[in-house]
Amino acid sequence: MMQPVLRKLLVPFTLVVIALGLWQVGGPEQARRDYRDDQRASDLYSLAAHIRCERSQQAQAELPCGTAPRDRDRFTNAPYRITPDEICAQFENPVRIASLHNGDIVAGCLSIR
């Protein structure tokens, strides 16, 4: 008697658990947005290192800094905003990026001072 009731409840319970899991982690589209933002953050760090190297090289004769890294968003082709003090990108979830990078990237910008 108990087994048929459990079988009837198992499928809806399983569907609810799957739905809650997708809701919690955001599903595949959220994972794609996170990936794109992670790539943008990586680009900002590479650009910042290159700019710091070039600035240092201007002050002292050192080894070349290599080729300039990507200065455009690889997904939208929009240029990253580069000022003397910071490099900025348009992140899809800037709050997530700021928390993952310990506040290095604030409001979509990384300081290059």
PDB file of C-alpha atoms in Angstrom:
ATOM      1  CA  MET A   1       0.000   0.000   0.000  1.00  0.00           C
ATOM      2  CA  MET A   2       2.750   2.422   0.892  1.00  0.00           C
ATOM      3  CA  GLN A   3       4.874   1.730  -2.200  1.00  0.00           C
ATOM      4  CA  PRO A   4       2.380   3.078  -4.818  1.00  0.00           C
ATOM      5  CA  VAL A   5       2.009   6.321  -2.831  1.00  0.00           C
ATOM      6  CA  LEU A   6       5.774   6.757  -2.713  1.00  0.00           C
ATOM      7  CA  ARG A   7       6.034   6.164  -6.461  1.00  0.00           C
ATOM      8  CA  LYS A   8       3.400   8.821  -7.135  1.00  0.00           C
ATOM      9  CA  LEU A   9       5.280  11.324  -4.970  1.00  0.00           C
ATOM     10  CA  LEU A  10       8.740  10.492  -6.256  1.00  0.00           C
ATOM     11  CA  VAL A  11       8.385  12.111  -9.702  1.00  0.00           C
ATOM     12  CA  PRO A  12       6.956  15.459  -8.479  1.00  0.00           C
ATOM     13  CA  PHE A  13       9.500  15.534  -5.647  1.00  0.00           C
ATOM     14  CA  THR A  14      12.338  14.919  -8.106  1.00  0.00           C
ATOM     15  CA  LEU A  15      11.085  17.666 -10.415  1.00  0.00           C
ATOM     16  CA  VAL A  16      10.860  20.111  -7.505  1.00  0.00           C
ATOM     17  CA  VAL A  17      14.408  19.268  -6.400  1.00  0.00           C
ATOM     18  CA  ILE A  18      15.739  19.794  -9.953  1.00  0.00           C
ATOM     19  CA  ALA A  19      13.859  23.096 -10.289  1.00  0.00           C
ATOM     20  CA  LEU A  20      15.180  24.321  -6.934  1.00  0.00           C
ATOM     21  CA  GLY A  21      18.714  23.361  -7.927  1.00  0.00           C
ATOM     22  CA  LEU A  22      18.482  25.289 -11.192  1.00  0.00           C
ATOM     23  CA  TRP A  23      16.973  28.260  -9.388  1.00  0.00           C
ATOM     24  CA  GLN A  24      19.787  28.224  -6.837  1.00  0.00           C
ATOM     25  CA  VAL A  25      22.701  28.046  -9.290  1.00  0.00           C
ATOM     26  CA  GLY A  26      21.055  29.946 -12.126  1.00  0.00           C
ATOM     27  CA  GLY A  27      21.182  27.309 -14.807  1.00  0.00           C
ATOM     28  CA  PRO A  28      23.245  27.221 -17.972  1.00  0.00           C
ATOM     29  CA  GLU A  29      22.633  30.843 -19.015  1.00  0.00           C
ATOM     30  CA  GLN A  30      23.925  32.103 -15.663  1.00  0.00           C
ATOM     31  CA  ALA A  31      27.006  29.940 -16.100  1.00  0.00           C
ATOM     32  CA  ARG A  32      27.602  31.511 -19.530  1.00  0.00           C
ATOM     33  CA  ARG A  33      27.254  35.033 -18.087  1.00  0.00           C
ATOM     34  CA  ASP A  34      29.701  34.159 -15.293  1.00  0.00           C
ATOM     35  CA  TYR A  35      32.172  32.757 -17.838  1.00  0.00           C
ATOM     36  CA  ARG A  36      31.992  35.916 -19.955  1.00  0.00           C
ATOM     37  CA  ASP A  37      32.539  38.106 -16.888  1.00  0.00           C
ATOM     38  CA  ASP A  38      35.483  35.950 -15.774  1.00  0.00           C
ATOM     39  CA  GLN A  39      37.089  36.412 -19.203  1.00  0.00           C
ATOM     40  CA  ARG A  40      36.574  40.178 -19.001  1.00  0.00           C
ATOM     41  CA  ALA A  41      38.195  40.274 -15.555  1.00  0.00           C
ATOM     42  CA  SER A  42      41.138  38.282 -16.894  1.00  0.00           C
ATOM     43  CA  ASP A  43      41.500  40.771 -19.750  1.00  0.00           C
ATOM     44  CA  LEU A  44      41.536  43.695 -17.298  1.00  0.00           C
ATOM     45  CA  TYR A  45      44.287  42.103 -15.205  1.00  0.00           C
ATOM     46  CA  SER A  46      46.383  41.390 -18.325  1.00  0.00           C
ATOM     47  CA  LEU A  47      45.924  44.929 -19.620  1.00  0.00           C
ATOM     48  CA  ALA A  48      46.782  46.428 -16.230  1.00  0.00           C
ATOM     49  CA  ALA A  49      49.982  44.372 -16.002  1.00  0.00           C
ATOM     50  CA  HIS A  50      50.975  45.409 -19.510  1.00  0.00           C
ATOM     51  CA  ILE A  51      50.324  49.103 -18.841  1.00  0.00           C
ATOM     52  CA  ARG A  52      52.277  48.962 -15.561  1.00  0.00           C
ATOM     53  CA  CYS A  53      55.153  47.297 -17.406  1.00  0.00           C
ATOM     54  CA  GLU A  54      55.152  49.968 -20.106  1.00  0.00           C
ATOM     55  CA  ARG A  55      55.105  52.731 -17.500  1.00  0.00           C
ATOM     56  CA  SER A  56      57.988  51.102 -15.653  1.00  0.00           C
ATOM     57  CA  GLN A  57      59.865  50.657 -18.903  1.00  0.00           C
ATOM     58  CA  GLN A  58      59.523  54.364 -19.655  1.00  0.00           C
ATOM     59  CA  ALA A  59      61.143  55.158 -16.304  1.00  0.00           C
ATOM     60  CA  GLN A  60      63.952  52.607 -16.719  1.00  0.00           C
ATOM     61  CA  ALA A  61      65.482  50.710 -19.609  1.00  0.00           C
ATOM     62  CA  GLU A  62      64.137  47.192 -19.125  1.00  0.00           C
ATOM     63  CA  LEU A  63      63.160  44.202 -21.209  1.00  0.00           C
ATOM     64  CA  PRO A  64      60.231  44.709 -23.571  1.00  0.00           C
ATOM     65  CA  CYS A  65      56.754  44.139 -22.143  1.00  0.00           C
ATOM     66  CA  GLY A  66      55.639  41.944 -25.020  1.00  0.00           C
ATOM     67  CA  THR A  67      52.637  42.360 -27.234  1.00  0.00           C
ATOM     68  CA  ALA A  68      49.691  44.265 -25.896  1.00  0.00           C
ATOM     69  CA  PRO A  69      46.894  42.049 -24.620  1.00  0.00           C
ATOM     70  CA  ARG A  70      43.294  42.233 -25.762  1.00  0.00           C
ATOM     71  CA  ASP A  71      41.849  45.731 -25.347  1.00  0.00           C
ATOM     72  CA  ARG A  72      38.330  44.896 -26.530  1.00  0.00           C
ATOM     73  CA  ASP A  73      35.603  42.747 -25.045  1.00  0.00           C
ATOM     74  CA  ARG A  74      35.856  39.406 -26.835  1.00  0.00           C
ATOM     75  CA  PHE A  75      32.074  38.900 -26.667  1.00  0.00           C
ATOM     76  CA  THR A  76      30.724  42.339 -27.624  1.00  0.00           C
ATOM     77  CA  ASN A  77      33.817  43.765 -29.369  1.00  0.00           C
ATOM     78  CA  ALA A  78      33.321  46.953 -27.338  1.00  0.00           C
ATOM     79  CA  PRO A  79      36.620  48.585 -26.351  1.00  0.00           C
ATOM     80  CA  TYR A  80      37.591  48.527 -22.699  1.00  0.00           C
ATOM     81  CA  ARG A  81      37.668  52.048 -21.260  1.00  0.00           C
ATOM     82  CA  ILE A  82      41.265  52.884 -20.388  1.00  0.00           C
ATOM     83  CA  THR A  83      42.138  56.017 -18.421  1.00  0.00           C
ATOM     84  CA  PRO A  84      45.432  56.914 -16.719  1.00  0.00           C
ATOM     85  CA  ASP A  85      44.095  55.486 -13.446  1.00  0.00           C
ATOM     86  CA  GLU A  86      41.881  52.538 -14.376  1.00  0.00           C
ATOM     87  CA  ILE A  87      40.598  50.075 -16.942  1.00  0.00           C
ATOM     88  CA  CYS A  88      36.868  49.421 -17.099  1.00  0.00           C
ATOM     89  CA  ALA A  89      34.653  46.773 -18.661  1.00  0.00           C
ATOM     90  CA  GLN A  90      30.908  46.330 -18.897  1.00  0.00           C
ATOM     91  CA  PHE A  91      30.310  43.292 -16.668  1.00  0.00           C
ATOM     92  CA  GLU A  92      27.021  41.431 -16.663  1.00  0.00           C
ATOM     93  CA  ASN A  93      27.228  40.972 -12.885  1.00  0.00           C
ATOM     94  CA  PRO A  94      29.668  43.554 -11.473  1.00  0.00           C
ATOM     95  CA  VAL A  95      28.717  42.730  -7.866  1.00  0.00           C
ATOM     96  CA  ARG A  96      29.789  39.092  -8.343  1.00  0.00           C
ATOM     97  CA  ILE A  97      33.066  40.177  -9.954  1.00  0.00           C
ATOM     98  CA  ALA A  98      33.826  42.653  -7.145  1.00  0.00           C
ATOM     99  CA  SER A  99      33.250  39.986  -4.499  1.00  0.00           C
ATOM    100  CA  LEU A 100      35.297  37.342  -6.354  1.00  0.00           C
ATOM    101  CA  HIS A 101      38.234  39.684  -6.841  1.00  0.00           C
ATOM    102  CA  ASN A 102      38.343  41.006  -3.274  1.00  0.00           C
ATOM    103  CA  GLY A 103      37.346  44.493  -4.295  1.00  0.00           C
ATOM    104  CA  ASP A 104      40.124  44.878  -6.898  1.00  0.00           C
ATOM    105  CA  ILE A 105      37.453  45.438  -9.521  1.00  0.00           C
ATOM    106  CA  VAL A 106      34.938  48.011  -8.287  1.00  0.00           C
ATOM    107  CA  ALA A 107      31.985  49.186 -10.393  1.00  0.00           C
ATOM    108  CA  GLY A 108      33.521  47.347 -13.349  1.00  0.00           C
ATOM    109  CA  CYS A 109      36.909  49.077 -13.084  1.00  0.00           C
ATOM    110  CA  LEU A 110      40.396  47.899 -12.091  1.00  0.00           C
ATOM    111  CA  SER A 111      42.906  50.439 -10.813  1.00  0.00           C
ATOM    112  CA  ILE A 112      46.224  50.619 -12.649  1.00  0.00           C
ATOM    113  CA  ARG A 113      47.970  53.030 -10.312  1.00  0.00           C
TER     114      ARG A 113
END
